[in-house]
Coordinates of N, CA and C in Angstrom, one line a residue:
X8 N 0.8 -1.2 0.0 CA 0.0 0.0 0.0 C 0.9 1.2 0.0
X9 N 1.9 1.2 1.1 CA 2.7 2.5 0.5 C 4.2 1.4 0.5
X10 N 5.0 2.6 0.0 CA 6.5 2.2 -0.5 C 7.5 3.4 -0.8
X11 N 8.4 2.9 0.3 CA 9.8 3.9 0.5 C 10.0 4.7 -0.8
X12 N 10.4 5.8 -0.8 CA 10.8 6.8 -1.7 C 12.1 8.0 -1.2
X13 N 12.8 6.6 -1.3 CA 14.6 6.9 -0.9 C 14.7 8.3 -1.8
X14 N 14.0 8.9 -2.7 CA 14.8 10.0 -3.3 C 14.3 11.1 -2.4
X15 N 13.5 10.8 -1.7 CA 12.3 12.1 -0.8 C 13.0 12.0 0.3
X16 N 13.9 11.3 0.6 CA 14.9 10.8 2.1 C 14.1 10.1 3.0
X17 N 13.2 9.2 2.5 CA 12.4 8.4 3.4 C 13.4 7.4 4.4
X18 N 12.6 7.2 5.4 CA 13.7 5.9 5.9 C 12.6 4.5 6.4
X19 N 11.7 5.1 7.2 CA 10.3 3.8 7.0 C 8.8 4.7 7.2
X20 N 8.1 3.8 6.6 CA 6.7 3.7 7.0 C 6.6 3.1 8.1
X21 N 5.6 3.2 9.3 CA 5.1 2.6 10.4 C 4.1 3.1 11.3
X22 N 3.2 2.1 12.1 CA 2.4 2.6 12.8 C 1.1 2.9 12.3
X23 N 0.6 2.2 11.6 CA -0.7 2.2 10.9 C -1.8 2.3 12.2
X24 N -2.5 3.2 11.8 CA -3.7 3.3 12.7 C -5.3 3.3 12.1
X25 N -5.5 2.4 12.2 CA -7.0 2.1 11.1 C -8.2 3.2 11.3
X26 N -8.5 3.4 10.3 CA -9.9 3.9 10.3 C -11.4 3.3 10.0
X27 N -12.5 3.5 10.6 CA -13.8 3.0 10.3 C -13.6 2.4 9.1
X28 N -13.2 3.5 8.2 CA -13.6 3.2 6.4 C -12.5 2.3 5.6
X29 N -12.0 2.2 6.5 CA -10.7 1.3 5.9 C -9.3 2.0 5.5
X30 N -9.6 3.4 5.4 CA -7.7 4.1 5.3 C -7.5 4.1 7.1
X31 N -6.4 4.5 6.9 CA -5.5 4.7 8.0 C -4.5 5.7 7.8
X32 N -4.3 6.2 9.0 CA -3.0 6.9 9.2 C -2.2 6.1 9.4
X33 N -1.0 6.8 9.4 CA 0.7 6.0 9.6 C 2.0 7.1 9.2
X34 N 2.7 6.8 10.0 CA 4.0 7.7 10.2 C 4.7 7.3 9.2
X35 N 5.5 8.8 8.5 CA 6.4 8.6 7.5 C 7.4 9.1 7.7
X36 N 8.6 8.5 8.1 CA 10.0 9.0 8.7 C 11.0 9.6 7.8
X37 N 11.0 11.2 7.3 CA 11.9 11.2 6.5 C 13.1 11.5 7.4
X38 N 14.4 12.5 6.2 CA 15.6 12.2 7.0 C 15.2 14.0 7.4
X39 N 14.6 14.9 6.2 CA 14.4 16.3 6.6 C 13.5 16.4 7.7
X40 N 14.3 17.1 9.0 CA 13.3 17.8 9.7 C 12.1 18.6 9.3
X41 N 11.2 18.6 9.7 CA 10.0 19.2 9.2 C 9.2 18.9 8.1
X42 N 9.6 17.5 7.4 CA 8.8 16.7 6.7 C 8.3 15.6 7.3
X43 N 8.5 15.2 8.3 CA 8.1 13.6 8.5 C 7.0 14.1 9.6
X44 N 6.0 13.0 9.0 CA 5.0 13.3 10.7 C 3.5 12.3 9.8
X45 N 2.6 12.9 10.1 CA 1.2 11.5 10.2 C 1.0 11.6 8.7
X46 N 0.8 11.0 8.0 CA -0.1 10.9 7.0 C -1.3 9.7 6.7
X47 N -1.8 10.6 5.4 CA -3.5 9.3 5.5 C -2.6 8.5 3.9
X48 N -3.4 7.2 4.3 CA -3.2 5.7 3.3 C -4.5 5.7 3.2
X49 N -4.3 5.1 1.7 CA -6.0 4.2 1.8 C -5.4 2.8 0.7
X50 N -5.8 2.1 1.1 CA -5.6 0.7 0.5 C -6.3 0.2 -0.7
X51 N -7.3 1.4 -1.3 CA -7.8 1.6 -2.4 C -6.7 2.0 -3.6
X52 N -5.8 2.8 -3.1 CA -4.6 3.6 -4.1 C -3.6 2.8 -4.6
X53 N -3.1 3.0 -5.1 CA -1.5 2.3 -5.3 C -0.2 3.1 -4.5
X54 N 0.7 2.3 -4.1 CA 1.7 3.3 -3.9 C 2.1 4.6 -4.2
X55 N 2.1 4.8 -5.4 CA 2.4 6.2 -6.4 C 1.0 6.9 -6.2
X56 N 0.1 6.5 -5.7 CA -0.7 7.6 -5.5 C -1.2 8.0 -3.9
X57 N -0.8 7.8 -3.1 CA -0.7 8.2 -1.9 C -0.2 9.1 -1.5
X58 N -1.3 10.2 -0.5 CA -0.7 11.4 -0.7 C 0.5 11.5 0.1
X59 N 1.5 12.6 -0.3 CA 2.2 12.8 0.1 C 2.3 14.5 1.0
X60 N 1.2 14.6 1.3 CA 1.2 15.5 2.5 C 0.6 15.5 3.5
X61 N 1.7 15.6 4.4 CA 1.1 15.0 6.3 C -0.3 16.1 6.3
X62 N -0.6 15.4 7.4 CA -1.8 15.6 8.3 C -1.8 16.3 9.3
X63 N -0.1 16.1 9.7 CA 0.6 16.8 11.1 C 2.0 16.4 10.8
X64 N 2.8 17.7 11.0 CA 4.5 17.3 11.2 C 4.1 16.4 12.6
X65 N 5.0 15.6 12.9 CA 5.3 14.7 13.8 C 6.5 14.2 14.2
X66 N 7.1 13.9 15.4 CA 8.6 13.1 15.5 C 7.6 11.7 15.5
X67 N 6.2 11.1 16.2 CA 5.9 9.8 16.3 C 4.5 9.7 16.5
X68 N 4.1 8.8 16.1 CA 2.6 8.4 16.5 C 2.0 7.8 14.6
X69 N 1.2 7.7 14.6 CA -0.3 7.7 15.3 C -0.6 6.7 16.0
X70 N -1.9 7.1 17.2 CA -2.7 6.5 17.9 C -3.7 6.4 18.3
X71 N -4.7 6.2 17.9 CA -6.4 6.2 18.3 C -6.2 6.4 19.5
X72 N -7.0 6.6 20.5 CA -7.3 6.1 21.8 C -8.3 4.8 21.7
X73 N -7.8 4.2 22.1 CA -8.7 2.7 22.2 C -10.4 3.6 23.2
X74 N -11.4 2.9 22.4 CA -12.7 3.1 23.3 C -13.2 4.7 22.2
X75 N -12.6 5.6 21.5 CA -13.2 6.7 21.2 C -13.6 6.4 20.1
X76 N -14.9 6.7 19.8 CA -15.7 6.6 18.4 C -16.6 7.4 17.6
X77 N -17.0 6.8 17.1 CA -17.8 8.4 16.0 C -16.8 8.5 15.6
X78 N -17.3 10.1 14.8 CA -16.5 10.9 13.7 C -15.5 11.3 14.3
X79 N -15.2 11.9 15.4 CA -14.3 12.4 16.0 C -13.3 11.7 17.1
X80 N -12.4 11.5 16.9 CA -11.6 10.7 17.8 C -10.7 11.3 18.2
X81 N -9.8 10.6 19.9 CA -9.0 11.2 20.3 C -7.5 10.3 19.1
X82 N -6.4 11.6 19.2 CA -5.2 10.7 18.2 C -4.2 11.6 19.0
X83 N -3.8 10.0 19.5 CA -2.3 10.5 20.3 C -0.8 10.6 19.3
X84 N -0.1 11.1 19.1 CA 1.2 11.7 18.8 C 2.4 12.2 19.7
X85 N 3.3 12.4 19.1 CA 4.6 13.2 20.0 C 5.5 13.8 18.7
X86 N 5.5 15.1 19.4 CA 6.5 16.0 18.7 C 7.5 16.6 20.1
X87 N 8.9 16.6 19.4 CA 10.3 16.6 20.0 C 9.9 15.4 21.3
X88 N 9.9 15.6 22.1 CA 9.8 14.3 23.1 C 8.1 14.7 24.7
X89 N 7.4 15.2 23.7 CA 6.3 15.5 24.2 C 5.2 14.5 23.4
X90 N 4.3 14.1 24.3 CA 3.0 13.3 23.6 C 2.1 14.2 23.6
X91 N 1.2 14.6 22.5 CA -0.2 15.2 22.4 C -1.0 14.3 22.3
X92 N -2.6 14.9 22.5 CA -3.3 14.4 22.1 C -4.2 15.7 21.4
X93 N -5.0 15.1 20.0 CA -6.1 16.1 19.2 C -6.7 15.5 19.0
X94 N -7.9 16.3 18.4 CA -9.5 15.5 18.3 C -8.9 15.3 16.8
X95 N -9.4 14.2 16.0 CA -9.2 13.9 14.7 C -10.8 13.6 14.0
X96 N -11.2 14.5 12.8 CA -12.7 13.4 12.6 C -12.3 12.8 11.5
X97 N -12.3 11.8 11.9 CA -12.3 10.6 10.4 C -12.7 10.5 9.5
X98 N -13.9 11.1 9.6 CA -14.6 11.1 8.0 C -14.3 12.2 7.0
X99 N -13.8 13.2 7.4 CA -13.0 14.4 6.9 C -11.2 14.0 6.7
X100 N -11.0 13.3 7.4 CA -10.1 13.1 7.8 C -9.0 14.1 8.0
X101 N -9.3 14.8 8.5 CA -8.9 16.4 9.7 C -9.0 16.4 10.5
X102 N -7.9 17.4 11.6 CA -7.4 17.7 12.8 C -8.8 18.2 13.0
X103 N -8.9 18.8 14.6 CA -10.3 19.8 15.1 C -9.5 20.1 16.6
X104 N -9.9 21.6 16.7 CA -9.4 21.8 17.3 C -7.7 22.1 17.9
X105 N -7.0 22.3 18.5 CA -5.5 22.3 19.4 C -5.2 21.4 19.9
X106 N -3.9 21.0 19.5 CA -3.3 19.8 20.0 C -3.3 20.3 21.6
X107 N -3.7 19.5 22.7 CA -3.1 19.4 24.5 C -2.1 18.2 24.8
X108 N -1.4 19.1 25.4 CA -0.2 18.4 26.0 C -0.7 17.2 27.0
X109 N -0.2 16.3 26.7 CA -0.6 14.8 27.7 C 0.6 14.6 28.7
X110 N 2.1 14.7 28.3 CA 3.1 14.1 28.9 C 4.6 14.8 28.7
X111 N 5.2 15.1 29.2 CA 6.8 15.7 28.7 C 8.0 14.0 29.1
X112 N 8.9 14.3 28.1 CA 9.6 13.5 28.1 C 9.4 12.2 27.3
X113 N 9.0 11.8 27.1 CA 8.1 10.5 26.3 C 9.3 9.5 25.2
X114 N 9.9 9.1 25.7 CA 10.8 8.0 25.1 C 10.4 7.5 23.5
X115 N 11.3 7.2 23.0 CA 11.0 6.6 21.5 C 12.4 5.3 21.2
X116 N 11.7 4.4 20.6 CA 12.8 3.5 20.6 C 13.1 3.1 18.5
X117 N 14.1 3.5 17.9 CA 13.8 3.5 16.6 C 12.7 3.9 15.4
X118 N 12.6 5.3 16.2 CA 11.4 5.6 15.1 C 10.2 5.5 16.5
X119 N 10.1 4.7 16.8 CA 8.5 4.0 17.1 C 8.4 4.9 18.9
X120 N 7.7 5.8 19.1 CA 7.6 6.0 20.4 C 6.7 5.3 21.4
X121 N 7.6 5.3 22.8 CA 7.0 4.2 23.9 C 6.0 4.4 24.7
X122 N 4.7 4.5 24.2 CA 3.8 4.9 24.3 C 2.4 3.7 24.1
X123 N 1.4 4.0 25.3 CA 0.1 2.8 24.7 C -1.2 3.8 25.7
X124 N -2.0 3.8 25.2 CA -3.5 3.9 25.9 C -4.3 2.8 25.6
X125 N -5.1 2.8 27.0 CA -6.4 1.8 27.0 C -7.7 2.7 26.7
X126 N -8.8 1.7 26.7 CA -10.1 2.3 27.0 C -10.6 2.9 28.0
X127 N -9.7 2.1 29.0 CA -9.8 2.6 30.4 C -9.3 4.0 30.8
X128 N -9.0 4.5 30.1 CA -8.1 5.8 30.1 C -6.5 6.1 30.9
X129 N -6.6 4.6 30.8 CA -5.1 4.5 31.5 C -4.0 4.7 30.3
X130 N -2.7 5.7 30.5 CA -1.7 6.3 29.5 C -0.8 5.6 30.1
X131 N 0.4 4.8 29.5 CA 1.8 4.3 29.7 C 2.8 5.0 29.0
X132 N 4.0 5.1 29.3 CA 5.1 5.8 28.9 C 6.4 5.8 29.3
X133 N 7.3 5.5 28.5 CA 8.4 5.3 28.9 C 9.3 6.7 28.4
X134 N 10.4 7.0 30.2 CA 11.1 8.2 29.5 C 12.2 7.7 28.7
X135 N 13.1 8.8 28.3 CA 13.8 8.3 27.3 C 15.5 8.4 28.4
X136 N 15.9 7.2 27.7 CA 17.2 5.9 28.8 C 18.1 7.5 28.3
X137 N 19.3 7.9 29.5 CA 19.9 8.4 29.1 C 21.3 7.7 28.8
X138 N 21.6 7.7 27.2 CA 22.7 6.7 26.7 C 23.9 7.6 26.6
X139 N 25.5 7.4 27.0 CA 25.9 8.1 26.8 C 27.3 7.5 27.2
X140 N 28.1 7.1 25.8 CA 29.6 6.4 25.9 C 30.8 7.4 25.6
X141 N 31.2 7.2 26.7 CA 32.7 7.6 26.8 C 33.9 6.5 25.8
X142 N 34.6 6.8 25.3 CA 35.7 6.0 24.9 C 37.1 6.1 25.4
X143 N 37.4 5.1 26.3 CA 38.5 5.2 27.2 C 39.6 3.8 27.7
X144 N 40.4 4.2 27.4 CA 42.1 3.4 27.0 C 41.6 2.5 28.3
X145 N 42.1 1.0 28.3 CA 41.8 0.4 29.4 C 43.0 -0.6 28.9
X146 N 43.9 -1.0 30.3 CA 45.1 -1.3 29.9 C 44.8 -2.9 29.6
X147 N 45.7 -3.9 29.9 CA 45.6 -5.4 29.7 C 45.2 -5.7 31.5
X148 N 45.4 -5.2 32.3 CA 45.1 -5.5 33.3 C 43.8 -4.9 34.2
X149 N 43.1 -4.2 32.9 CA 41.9 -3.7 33.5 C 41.4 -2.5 34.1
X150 N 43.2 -1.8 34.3 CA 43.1 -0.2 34.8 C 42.7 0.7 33.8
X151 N 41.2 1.9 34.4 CA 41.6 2.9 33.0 C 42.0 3.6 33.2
X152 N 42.3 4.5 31.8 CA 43.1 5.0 31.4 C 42.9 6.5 30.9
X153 N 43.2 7.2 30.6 CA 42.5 8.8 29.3 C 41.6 8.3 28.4
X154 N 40.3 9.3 28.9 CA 39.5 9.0 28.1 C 39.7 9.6 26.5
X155 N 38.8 9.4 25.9 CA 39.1 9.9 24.2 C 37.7 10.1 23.6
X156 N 38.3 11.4 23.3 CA 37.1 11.7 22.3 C 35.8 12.8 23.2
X157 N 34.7 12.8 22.3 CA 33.6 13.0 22.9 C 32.7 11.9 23.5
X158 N 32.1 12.9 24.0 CA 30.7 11.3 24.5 C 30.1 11.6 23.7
X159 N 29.9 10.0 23.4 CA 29.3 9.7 22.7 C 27.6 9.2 22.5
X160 N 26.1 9.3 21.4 CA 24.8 9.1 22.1 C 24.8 7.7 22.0
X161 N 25.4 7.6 20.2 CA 25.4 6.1 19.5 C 26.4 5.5 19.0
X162 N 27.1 4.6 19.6 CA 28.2 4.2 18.9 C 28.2 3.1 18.0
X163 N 28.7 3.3 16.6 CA 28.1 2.5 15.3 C 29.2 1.6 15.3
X164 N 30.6 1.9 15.5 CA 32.1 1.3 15.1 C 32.9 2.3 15.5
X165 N 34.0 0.9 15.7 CA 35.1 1.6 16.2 C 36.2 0.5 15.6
X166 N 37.1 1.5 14.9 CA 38.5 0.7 14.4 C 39.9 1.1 14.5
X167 N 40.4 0.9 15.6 CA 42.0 1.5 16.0 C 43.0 1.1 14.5
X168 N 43.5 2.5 14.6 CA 44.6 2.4 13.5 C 45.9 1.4 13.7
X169 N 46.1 0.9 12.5 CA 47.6 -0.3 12.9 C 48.7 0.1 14.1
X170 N 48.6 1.7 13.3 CA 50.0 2.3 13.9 C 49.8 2.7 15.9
X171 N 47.6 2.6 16.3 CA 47.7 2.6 17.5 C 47.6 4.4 17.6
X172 N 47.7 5.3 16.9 CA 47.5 6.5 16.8 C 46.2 7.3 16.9
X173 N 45.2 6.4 16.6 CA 43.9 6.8 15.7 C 42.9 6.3 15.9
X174 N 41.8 6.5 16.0 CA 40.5 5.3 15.3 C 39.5 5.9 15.1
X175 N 38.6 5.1 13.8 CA 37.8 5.2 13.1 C 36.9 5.2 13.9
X176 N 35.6 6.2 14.6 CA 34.5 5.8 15.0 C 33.4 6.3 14.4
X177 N 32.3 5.3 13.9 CA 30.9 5.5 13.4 C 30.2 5.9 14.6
X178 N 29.8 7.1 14.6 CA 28.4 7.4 15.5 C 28.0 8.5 14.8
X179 N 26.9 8.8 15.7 CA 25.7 9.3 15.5 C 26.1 11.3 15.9
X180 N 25.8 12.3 15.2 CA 26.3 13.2 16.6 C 24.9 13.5 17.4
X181 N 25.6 14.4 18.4 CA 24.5 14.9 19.5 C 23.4 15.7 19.1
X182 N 23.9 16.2 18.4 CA 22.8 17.7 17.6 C 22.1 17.0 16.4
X183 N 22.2 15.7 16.2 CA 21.2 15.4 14.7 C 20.5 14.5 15.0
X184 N 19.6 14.0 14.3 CA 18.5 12.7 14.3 C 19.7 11.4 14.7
X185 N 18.8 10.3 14.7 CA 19.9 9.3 15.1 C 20.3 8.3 13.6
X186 N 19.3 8.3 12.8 CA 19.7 8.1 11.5 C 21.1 8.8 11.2
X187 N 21.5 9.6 11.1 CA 22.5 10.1 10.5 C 23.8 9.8 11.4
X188 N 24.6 9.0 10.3 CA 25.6 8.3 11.0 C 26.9 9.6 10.3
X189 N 28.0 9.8 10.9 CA 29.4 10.1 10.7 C 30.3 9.2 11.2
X190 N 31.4 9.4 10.4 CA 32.5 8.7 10.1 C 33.3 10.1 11.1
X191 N 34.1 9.6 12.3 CA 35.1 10.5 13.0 C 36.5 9.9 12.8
X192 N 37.5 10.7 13.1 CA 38.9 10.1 13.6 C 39.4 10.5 15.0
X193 N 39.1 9.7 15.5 CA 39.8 10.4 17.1 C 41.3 10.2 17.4
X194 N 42.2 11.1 17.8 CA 43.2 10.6 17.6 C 43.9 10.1 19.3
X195 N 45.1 9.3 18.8 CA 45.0 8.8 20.8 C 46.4 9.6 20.3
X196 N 47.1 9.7 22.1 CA 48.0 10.2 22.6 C 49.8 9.0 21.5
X197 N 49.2 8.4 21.4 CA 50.4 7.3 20.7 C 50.9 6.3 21.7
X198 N 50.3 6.4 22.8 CA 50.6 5.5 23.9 C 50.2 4.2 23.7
X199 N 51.2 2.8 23.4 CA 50.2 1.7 23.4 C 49.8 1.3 24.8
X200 N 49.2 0.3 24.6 CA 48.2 -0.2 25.8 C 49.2 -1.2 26.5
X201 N 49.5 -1.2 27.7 CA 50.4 -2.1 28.2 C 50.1 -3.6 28.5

């Protein structure tokens, strides 16, 4: 029903949220800030014809609220690490109304934020783990050593140079999405490891 469009800097589709009539929303992850967020599917279309303009910028979501019905539904989301909720009417398939804040801090794990409501009106949520690697000389006997580098959020690879001078680390930086990987060289002091 839908399909990646790597030239638009897509990275996934996810999170389909059904509707009465059979389309749904679902989150479109590009890599540009301020494109990615809810859009509508309908399983009548083809790929190539699904629109291509959100409903709502978004960092995550969609989410019915389980138990809300009619035309107008509660639809939970999160933008930067806050969850909203808005009234959505489905048969228009339009926002109504102002987004209200539900929660600060709100965890996401790959794209997908850690998030569930009941009927019961019970809200779950996970905050977000604070990850954060240092890279630091550790000798043969287990002493450390000078750390190296920055801290780090994501560490992708790491490849010490022959000569023991250097290494290659794949991460992520602090200031960008986590998609976006760099290639660093950190350099060491030239000290081998005892």
């Amino acid at each position: 029903v839908t399909m990646l469009d790597k030239t638009r800097g897509e990275i996934h589709h996810e999170q389909p949220a059904c509707m009465p009539d059979g389309r749904f929303l679902y989150y479109r992850h590009l890599s540009e800030a301020g494109t990615r967020g809810i859009y509508l599917g309908d399983p009548r279309l083809s790929p190539e014809q699904q629109s291509l303009t959100p409903i709502l910028i978004a960092d995550d979501g969609p989410m019915f609220v389980p138990g809300s019905t009619g035309n107008v539904q509660d639809l939970l989301f999160v933008q930067g690490m806050t969850l909203f909720v808005q009234r959505f009417d489905v048969a228009r398939a339009a926002l109504v109304g102002e987004p209200e804040r539900v929660a600060d801090q709100v965890g996401s794990s790959g794209g997908s934020g850690l998030f569930s409501a009941s009927a019961t009106g019970l809200l779950v949520f996970v905050t977000p783990p604070t990850i954060e690697r240092q890279l630091t000389w550790i000798d043969r006997n287990g002493n450390l050593g000078d750390r190296v580098g920055p801290v780090i959020r994501v560490l992708r690879s790491i490849k010490i140079a022959p000569d023991g001078k250097r290494a290659m680390v794949g991460m992520f930086p602090q200031e960008r999405p986590v998609n976006d990987d760099n290639l660093n060289v950190l350099p060491f002091d030239g000290r081998p490891v005892a």
